[in-house]
Short mmCIF file of C-alpha atoms in Angstrom, two decimals:
data_model
loop_
_atom_site.label_atom_id
_atom_site.label_comp_id
_atom_site.label_asym_id
_atom_site.label_seq_id
_atom_site.Cartn_x
_atom_site.Cartn_y
_atom_site.Cartn_z
CA MET U 1 130.19 43.94 99.24
CA THR U 2 129.96 46.97 101.50
CA VAL U 3 130.84 50.51 100.61
CA LEU U 4 130.62 52.69 103.69
CA ILE U 5 131.12 56.37 103.13
CA THR U 6 131.08 58.77 106.05
CA VAL U 7 130.57 62.45 105.58
CA GLY U 8 132.57 64.86 107.73
CA GLU U 9 130.15 67.38 109.18
CA ALA U 10 130.78 71.05 109.83
CA HIS U 11 128.46 73.16 111.91
CA ALA U 12 128.72 76.88 112.46
CA GLN U 13 127.55 78.36 115.75
CA VAL U 14 124.07 76.82 115.26
CA ASP U 15 123.08 73.82 113.11
CA ASN U 16 120.75 75.44 110.56
CA ARG U 17 120.91 72.78 107.86
CA VAL U 18 117.13 72.35 107.58
CA PHE U 19 116.86 75.99 106.46
CA ILE U 20 119.29 75.60 103.53
CA SER U 21 119.40 71.92 102.61
CA PRO U 22 117.66 70.88 99.35
CA ARG U 23 116.17 68.06 101.45
CA PRO U 24 115.29 69.63 104.82
CA GLY U 25 113.98 66.34 106.21
CA SER U 26 117.02 64.26 105.34
CA GLU U 27 119.30 63.48 108.28
CA GLY U 28 122.26 62.85 106.02
CA ASP U 29 122.63 66.30 104.51
CA SER U 30 125.60 68.36 105.57
CA ILE U 31 126.89 71.86 104.97
CA THR U 32 130.25 70.89 103.54
CA LEU U 33 131.55 68.10 101.39
CA PRO U 34 134.33 66.18 103.15
CA ILE U 35 133.85 62.61 101.88
CA VAL U 36 135.94 59.74 103.22
CA VAL U 37 135.78 56.12 102.11
CA THR U 38 136.34 54.15 105.31
CA ASP U 39 135.54 50.61 104.20
CA THR U 40 136.03 49.48 100.60
CA ARG U 41 136.39 45.74 101.10
CA GLY U 42 134.94 43.95 98.09
CA ALA U 43 134.11 47.21 96.29
CA THR U 44 135.40 48.10 92.86
CA GLN U 45 136.77 51.53 92.09
CA GLU U 46 133.67 52.13 89.95
CA ASP U 47 131.46 51.41 93.00
CA ILE U 48 133.45 53.84 95.10
CA ASP U 49 133.36 56.57 92.45
CA LYS U 50 129.60 56.18 91.98
CA ASN U 51 128.93 56.43 95.71
CA ARG U 52 131.22 59.44 96.06
CA ALA U 53 129.42 61.15 93.18
CA LEU U 54 126.02 60.33 94.69
CA ILE U 55 126.80 61.74 98.13
CA LYS U 56 128.56 64.76 96.67
CA SER U 57 125.56 65.54 94.47
CA GLU U 58 123.20 65.12 97.41
CA GLN U 59 125.15 67.69 99.38
CA SER U 60 125.24 70.19 96.54
CA ASP U 61 122.91 73.17 96.86
CA ASP U 62 121.44 72.22 93.50
CA TYR U 63 120.67 68.59 94.33
CA ARG U 64 117.22 67.31 93.58
CA LEU U 65 117.73 64.73 90.86
CA ALA U 66 120.87 63.90 88.88
CA ALA U 67 121.06 66.79 86.41
CA LYS U 68 121.17 66.17 82.66
CA SER U 69 121.58 68.61 79.82
CA GLY U 70 118.12 69.70 78.66
CA ASP U 71 116.29 68.90 81.90
CA LEU U 72 113.21 71.04 82.57
CA ARG U 73 111.89 71.02 86.12
CA VAL U 74 109.57 72.82 88.49
CA SER U 75 110.57 73.52 92.09
CA LEU U 76 108.76 74.79 95.16
CA ASN U 77 110.32 76.34 98.25
CA ALA U 78 107.84 76.92 101.07
CA PHE U 79 108.63 78.41 104.47
CA VAL U 80 106.24 79.02 107.36
CA PHE U 81 107.68 80.85 110.35
CA PHE U 82 106.67 81.81 113.87
CA LYS U 83 109.09 83.57 116.24
CA ASP U 84 107.88 85.26 119.42
CA ASN U 85 110.55 87.51 120.95
CA GLU U 86 109.65 88.26 124.56
CA TYR U 87 112.32 90.92 125.00
CA PHE U 88 112.18 93.70 127.61
CA ASN U 89 115.48 95.55 127.33
CA LYS U 90 116.93 98.75 125.86
CA ILE U 91 118.90 97.10 123.02
CA ILE U 92 116.02 95.37 121.22
CA GLU U 93 112.34 95.26 122.21
CA GLY U 94 109.97 92.35 121.82
CA TYR U 95 108.00 91.58 118.65
CA THR U 96 106.54 88.62 116.78
CA LEU U 97 107.32 87.33 113.30
CA TYR U 98 104.53 85.16 111.89
CA GLY U 99 103.93 84.41 108.23
CA THR U 100 104.69 82.34 105.17
CA GLN U 101 106.92 82.62 102.09
CA LEU U 102 106.57 80.76 98.79
CA ASN U 103 108.95 80.59 95.85
CA PRO U 104 107.76 78.44 92.91
CA GLN U 105 110.28 78.32 90.08
CA LEU U 106 110.91 76.84 86.65
CA VAL U 107 114.36 75.24 86.35
CA TYR U 108 116.26 74.53 83.14
CA TYR U 109 119.67 72.98 82.49
CA PRO U 110 121.11 74.15 79.13
CA THR U 111 124.09 71.98 80.11
CA LYS U 112 124.54 69.71 83.11
CA ASP U 113 126.83 72.34 84.71
CA LEU U 114 124.59 75.38 84.15
CA ARG U 115 121.35 75.73 86.10
CA LEU U 116 118.86 78.51 85.33
CA GLU U 117 115.99 79.23 87.73
CA GLY U 118 113.16 81.73 87.34
CA GLY U 119 110.03 82.28 89.35
CA VAL U 120 108.17 84.51 91.77
CA PHE U 121 108.66 85.12 95.48
CA LEU U 122 105.58 85.67 97.65
CA TRP U 123 105.68 86.79 101.28
CA LYS U 124 102.61 87.23 103.47
CA ASP U 125 102.61 88.01 107.17
CA PHE U 126 99.73 86.59 109.19
CA GLY U 127 97.39 89.26 110.48
CA ASN U 128 98.04 91.42 107.41
CA PRO U 129 95.71 90.94 104.40
CA VAL U 130 98.25 92.57 102.05
CA LEU U 131 101.22 90.70 100.67
CA GLN U 132 104.48 91.97 102.14
CA GLN U 133 106.45 91.25 98.95
CA VAL U 134 105.85 90.00 95.42
CA ARG U 135 109.17 89.82 93.59
CA PRO U 136 110.52 88.03 90.52
CA THR U 137 113.46 85.69 91.13
CA PHE U 138 116.21 84.58 88.78
CA ARG U 139 119.39 82.66 89.45
CA ALA U 140 122.11 81.34 87.14
CA THR U 141 124.47 78.81 88.72
CA TRP U 142 127.54 77.52 86.90
CA THR U 143 129.21 74.62 88.67
CA LYS U 144 132.66 73.48 87.67
CA GLY U 145 134.16 70.86 89.94
CA LYS U 146 134.24 72.24 93.46
CA GLN U 147 133.57 75.83 92.37
CA GLN U 148 130.35 77.72 91.71
CA ILE U 149 129.58 81.11 90.23
CA ILE U 150 126.08 82.37 91.02
CA LEU U 151 124.46 85.43 89.45
CA GLY U 152 121.11 87.04 90.22
CA ASN U 153 119.43 85.85 93.40
CA ILE U 154 122.47 84.46 95.19
CA ARG U 155 122.32 81.84 97.94
CA PRO U 156 121.31 84.11 100.84
CA HIS U 157 121.52 84.48 104.64
CA LEU U 158 122.27 81.09 106.29
CA HIS U 159 123.89 79.71 103.13
CA HIS U 160 126.87 81.95 103.89
CA ASN U 161 127.45 80.00 107.14
CA TYR U 162 128.10 83.10 109.27
CA ILE U 163 127.80 83.14 113.04
CA GLU U 164 124.83 85.10 114.39
CA PRO U 165 126.73 88.16 115.72
CA MET U 166 127.98 88.64 112.15
CA PHE U 167 124.73 87.81 110.31
CA ASN U 168 121.31 87.95 111.92
CA PHE U 169 119.41 84.65 111.86
CA GLU U 170 116.16 86.60 111.41
CA ARG U 171 117.29 87.63 107.92
CA VAL U 172 115.78 84.27 106.91
CA MET U 173 112.40 85.90 107.55
CA LEU U 174 113.07 89.63 107.15
CA ASN U 175 115.61 89.68 104.28
CA PRO U 176 114.95 86.42 102.44
CA LEU U 177 116.37 87.52 99.05
CA GLU U 178 119.85 88.72 98.16
CA GLU U 179 120.75 89.93 94.66
CA GLY U 180 124.22 90.18 93.19
CA ILE U 181 127.11 87.81 92.56
CA GLN U 182 128.53 84.92 94.56
CA VAL U 183 131.62 82.75 94.08
CA ARG U 184 131.85 79.58 96.16
CA TYR U 185 134.47 76.89 96.65
CA ASN U 186 133.33 73.74 98.45
CA GLY U 187 136.19 71.29 98.83
CA THR U 188 136.94 68.42 101.17
CA ARG U 189 138.87 70.74 103.50
CA LEU U 190 138.27 74.30 102.37
CA PHE U 191 134.97 76.18 102.15
CA VAL U 192 134.88 79.75 100.80
CA ASP U 193 131.82 81.90 100.05
CA GLN U 194 132.49 85.32 98.49
CA TRP U 195 129.43 87.43 97.79
CA VAL U 196 128.05 90.88 97.03
CA ASP U 197 124.43 91.82 97.75
CA TRP U 198 123.26 94.98 95.95
CA GLN U 199 120.58 95.98 98.43
CA ARG U 200 119.32 99.25 96.95
CA GLN U 201 119.93 100.65 93.48
CA GLN U 202 120.32 104.40 93.10
CA TYR U 203 119.31 106.46 90.05
CA ARG U 204 119.90 110.06 89.02
CA PHE U 205 118.09 112.48 91.36
CA SER U 206 117.16 109.69 93.78
CA ASN U 207 116.12 110.87 97.22
CA PHE U 208 117.88 107.95 98.89
CA GLN U 209 121.38 106.47 99.10
CA GLU U 210 122.57 103.32 97.38
CA GLU U 211 123.15 100.39 99.73
CA VAL U 212 125.50 97.46 99.21
CA ALA U 213 126.82 94.67 101.41
CA GLY U 214 129.30 91.88 100.86
CA GLY U 215 131.80 89.63 102.49
CA VAL U 216 133.74 86.40 102.74
CA SER U 217 132.87 83.37 104.83
CA SER U 218 135.46 80.60 104.99
CA SER U 219 136.47 77.54 106.95
CA TYR U 220 139.49 75.26 106.70
CA ARG U 221 139.36 71.76 108.21
CA ILE U 222 142.59 70.72 109.95
CA SER U 223 141.47 67.34 111.34
CA PRO U 224 142.51 64.22 109.38
CA ASP U 225 140.15 62.21 107.20
CA GLY U 226 138.28 59.48 109.06
CA SER U 227 138.80 61.06 112.49
CA PRO U 228 135.91 61.22 114.98
CA TRP U 229 137.03 64.82 115.50
CA HIS U 230 136.10 67.57 113.10
CA VAL U 231 138.30 70.60 113.75
CA ALA U 232 138.20 73.70 111.55
CA ILE U 233 139.49 77.26 111.54
CA PRO U 234 136.87 79.77 110.33
CA PHE U 235 137.41 83.30 109.10
CA GLN U 236 134.46 85.58 108.36
CA PHE U 237 134.25 89.13 107.05
CA THR U 238 131.39 91.49 106.14
CA ALA U 239 131.28 95.04 104.83
CA THR U 240 128.36 97.45 104.48
CA HIS U 241 128.24 100.74 102.60
CA ARG U 242 125.70 103.51 102.05
CA GLY U 243 126.51 106.32 99.70
CA GLY U 244 126.34 107.32 96.05
CA GLN U 245 126.96 110.52 94.09
CA ILE U 246 123.78 111.03 92.06
CA ASP U 247 121.17 111.45 94.80
CA THR U 248 119.65 114.71 96.02
CA LEU U 249 120.53 114.12 99.66
CA ASP U 250 123.20 115.97 101.61
CA ARG U 251 124.06 112.88 103.63
CA PRO U 252 127.58 111.55 104.36
CA LEU U 253 128.86 108.10 103.36
CA ARG U 254 128.65 105.28 105.88
CA THR U 255 131.01 102.29 105.75
CA SER U 256 131.66 99.55 108.29
CA PHE U 257 133.66 96.32 108.52
CA ASN U 258 133.16 93.27 110.74
CA GLU U 259 135.30 90.18 111.03
CA ALA U 260 135.48 86.98 113.08
CA PHE U 261 138.23 84.43 113.58
CA GLY U 262 137.98 81.30 115.68
CA LEU U 263 138.08 77.56 116.25
CA GLU U 264 135.34 74.99 115.64
CA ALA U 265 135.59 71.47 117.05
CA ARG U 266 133.07 68.64 116.98
CA ARG U 267 133.52 65.16 118.49
CA ARG U 268 131.31 62.43 117.06
CA LEU U 269 130.16 59.95 119.71
CA GLU U 270 128.77 56.45 119.43
CA GLY U 271 126.27 56.81 122.26
CA LYS U 272 122.62 55.89 121.85
CA ASN U 273 121.35 59.20 123.19
CA VAL U 274 124.27 61.63 122.82
CA ARG U 275 125.47 61.83 119.24
CA ALA U 276 128.14 64.53 119.42
CA VAL U 277 129.59 67.40 121.44
CA ARG U 278 130.70 70.66 119.89
CA PHE U 279 132.71 73.76 120.80
CA ASN U 280 132.85 76.99 118.81
CA GLY U 281 134.86 79.99 119.90
CA TYR U 282 135.35 83.29 118.07
CA VAL U 283 137.04 86.65 118.44
CA LEU U 284 135.18 89.42 116.59
CA GLY U 285 135.90 92.98 115.53
CA PHE U 286 134.13 96.10 114.29
CA GLN U 287 135.60 99.09 112.45
CA ASN U 288 133.85 102.30 111.43
CA TYR U 289 135.46 103.53 108.19
CA SER U 290 132.99 106.33 107.52
CA PHE U 291 134.65 109.59 106.46
CA THR U 292 132.33 111.70 108.62
CA THR U 293 132.00 111.32 112.37
CA GLY U 294 128.65 110.44 113.88
CA GLN U 295 127.68 107.62 111.50
CA PHE U 296 128.21 105.09 114.31
CA PRO U 297 128.52 105.75 118.05
CA PHE U 298 131.90 103.97 118.18
CA LYS U 299 135.00 103.94 115.99
CA TYR U 300 136.15 100.44 116.90
CA GLY U 301 134.79 97.47 118.80
CA ARG U 302 135.61 93.89 119.71
CA ALA U 303 133.90 90.83 121.18
CA LEU U 304 134.35 87.28 122.45
CA TYR U 305 131.81 84.58 121.59
CA LEU U 306 131.98 81.08 123.11
CA ASN U 307 129.56 78.18 122.46
CA ALA U 308 129.28 74.63 123.81
CA THR U 309 126.72 72.21 122.36
CA VAL U 310 125.48 68.72 123.13
CA GLU U 311 123.75 66.98 120.21
CA SER U 312 121.33 64.30 121.38
CA ARG U 313 118.57 62.24 119.86
CA PHE U 314 116.05 64.35 121.76
CA ALA U 315 117.33 67.86 121.06
CA ASP U 316 120.43 69.97 120.69
CA VAL U 317 121.34 72.04 123.76
CA MET U 318 123.70 74.99 123.32
CA VAL U 319 125.10 77.31 125.99
CA SER U 320 126.71 80.55 124.78
CA TYR U 321 128.65 83.38 126.37
CA TRP U 322 128.93 86.81 124.75
CA HIS U 323 131.17 89.69 125.80
CA GLY U 324 130.99 92.65 123.45
CA SER U 325 132.90 95.89 123.92
CA ARG U 326 131.55 98.65 121.66
CA TYR U 327 130.59 95.97 119.13
CA ILE U 328 128.31 96.95 116.26
CA ALA U 329 127.42 94.81 113.23
CA PRO U 330 124.84 96.29 110.81
CA LEU U 331 124.09 92.79 109.46
CA GLY U 332 124.40 91.02 112.82
CA GLY U 333 121.91 89.78 115.37
CA ASP U 334 120.10 92.39 117.44
CA PHE U 335 120.96 91.02 120.88
CA PHE U 336 124.72 91.24 120.26
CA GLN U 337 124.80 94.97 119.57
CA SER U 338 126.26 97.61 121.90
CA ALA U 339 123.98 100.26 120.36
CA SER U 340 120.21 100.21 120.71
CA ARG U 341 117.90 99.21 117.85
CA THR U 342 114.74 99.93 119.83
CA VAL U 343 111.95 102.33 119.00
CA SER U 344 111.66 103.75 122.52
CA ASN U 345 115.39 104.00 123.46
CA PRO U 346 117.25 104.61 120.18
CA ASP U 347 120.19 106.44 121.83
CA PHE U 348 120.94 103.84 124.50
CA LEU U 349 124.47 102.33 124.53
CA ASP U 350 125.80 99.27 126.33
CA ARG U 351 129.56 99.61 125.92
CA ASN U 352 130.36 96.43 127.84
CA ARG U 353 127.63 93.94 126.96
CA GLN U 354 127.69 90.50 128.60
CA LEU U 355 125.15 87.79 127.91
CA VAL U 356 124.58 84.10 128.65
CA MET U 357 122.29 82.27 126.23
CA VAL U 358 120.76 78.81 126.23
CA ARG U 359 119.29 77.32 123.08
CA LEU U 360 117.05 74.24 122.96
CA MET U 361 116.64 73.11 119.34
CA ARG U 362 114.80 70.18 117.78
CA ASP U 363 114.36 69.33 114.08
CA ILE U 364 111.46 66.95 113.41
CA ARG U 365 111.54 65.08 110.12
CA ILE U 366 108.24 64.90 108.24
CA SER U 367 109.66 63.60 104.95
CA ASP U 368 112.80 64.11 102.91
CA ALA U 369 111.21 67.29 101.57
CA ALA U 370 109.81 68.67 104.83
CA SER U 371 110.97 69.36 108.35
CA LEU U 372 109.50 71.06 111.42
CA THR U 373 111.87 72.98 113.73
CA ALA U 374 111.15 74.05 117.31
CA ARG U 375 113.41 76.34 119.36
CA VAL U 376 113.42 77.91 122.83
CA GLU U 377 116.12 80.51 123.52
CA PRO U 378 116.37 82.22 126.95
CA VAL U 379 118.92 85.06 127.25
CA PHE U 380 120.31 86.40 130.54
CA ASP U 381 121.91 89.84 130.67
CA LEU U 382 124.74 89.73 133.20
CA ASN U 383 124.78 93.53 133.55
CA THR U 384 121.10 94.17 134.22
CA ARG U 385 120.30 90.70 135.65
CA ALA U 386 117.31 90.54 133.30
CA LEU U 387 116.00 87.40 131.61
CA ASP U 388 114.46 87.52 128.13
CA TYR U 389 113.47 84.65 125.87
CA SER U 390 112.12 83.70 122.46
CA LEU U 391 109.96 80.83 121.21
CA ALA U 392 109.99 79.71 117.60
CA MET U 393 108.62 77.13 115.20
CA TYR U 394 109.46 76.78 111.50
CA LEU U 395 108.26 74.57 108.66
CA ASN U 396 110.64 74.09 105.73
CA PHE U 397 109.51 72.39 102.51
CA ARG U 398 111.60 72.11 99.36
CA GLN U 399 111.01 69.77 96.46
CA GLU U 400 111.68 69.55 92.75
CA TRP U 401 109.90 67.62 90.01
CA LEU U 402 111.25 66.66 86.58
CA LEU U 403 108.88 67.72 83.81
CA GLY U 404 110.92 66.26 80.97
CA ASN U 405 114.02 66.68 78.86
CA ILE U 406 113.92 69.12 75.93
CA GLY U 407 117.61 69.00 75.13
CA LYS U 408 117.18 66.89 72.01
CA ARG U 409 114.64 69.21 70.44
CA VAL U 410 115.97 71.46 67.71
CA ARG U 411 116.49 75.02 68.94
CA VAL U 412 115.34 77.92 66.79
CA GLY U 413 118.25 79.33 64.84
CA GLN U 414 120.28 76.12 64.81
#
């Protein structure tokens, strides 16, 4: 008897699964959940259902062990990062990110569909004896079929599956926690992530503005089940806002929108060395909806973003082309901006920004719980004819241990 189940894979602009998968060292994890039974000869329906449930649970964000009501567990998320940005331009200067982040948590399942997590987040940069952050974490996740409602520390940054001009990859290191509400739908064809991140809370007589961000990230697969092609139509949207009415500042509101629409196609190959080829193309927009002029240097902007990738057993190689006209994204990657984020040239503008990027990426499996990632990313500015580059290495470790089941113990008050 053979039950062969293939999982349709979906990759955004860059394959970042090791940064979000519950098992960063597992080659089988995928971002979405399209499951297709391709060979059921000799298998009973019970066999098929069990295997479907197993693979679906393994791809869930909450997968560690099959959850049972009353389970009490301890989990550890560990992340060590090194990224050296050798940048010499007027949009973003060079700097180095080097440190480690730890998030031990206690996990409890009051029911098999409700997961409660609480712990502490620790962030220390190397070369700095003081901890950068020490923050409590709490997340409540209610899963019902293909839908999830998440409250507290929502699934952040790369979990949203945005492209980098919309959402900066470095938020993994610089903005590792997001707090608010998130509603997700993860079906065989449709993926939707709706979220709100309350970034800064304002109180009466505060001397700062409140800050909030949110958005929608979605993708709809149009290719048929069992096809070697995976073709999807993504739509992405983000909004940022700074304002409030109870602070002591005489500062105007600032509101911006960004959106992206495109086509994602991946062709699975049977070659020994080349595993797949991928194309991702997007049209992007920017709108400044601030009531007062001067909050952003431009009122509107647009961009074109094209990517071609070869996935091989040695490494993934991606070539990208970027053409941004007055494009600004407060949450987006630094290199894609038309307005400077530098310290030395803060007023510099590049109204017609054109870039060619090459990314060399390799994920090295250590175990199911651990993976080492190496990346080299040269960037060529077609306007200034300047070449910049970055080097990076990341260690991801995530594991969960079952302490026991306390569901059968009598609760106080019952």
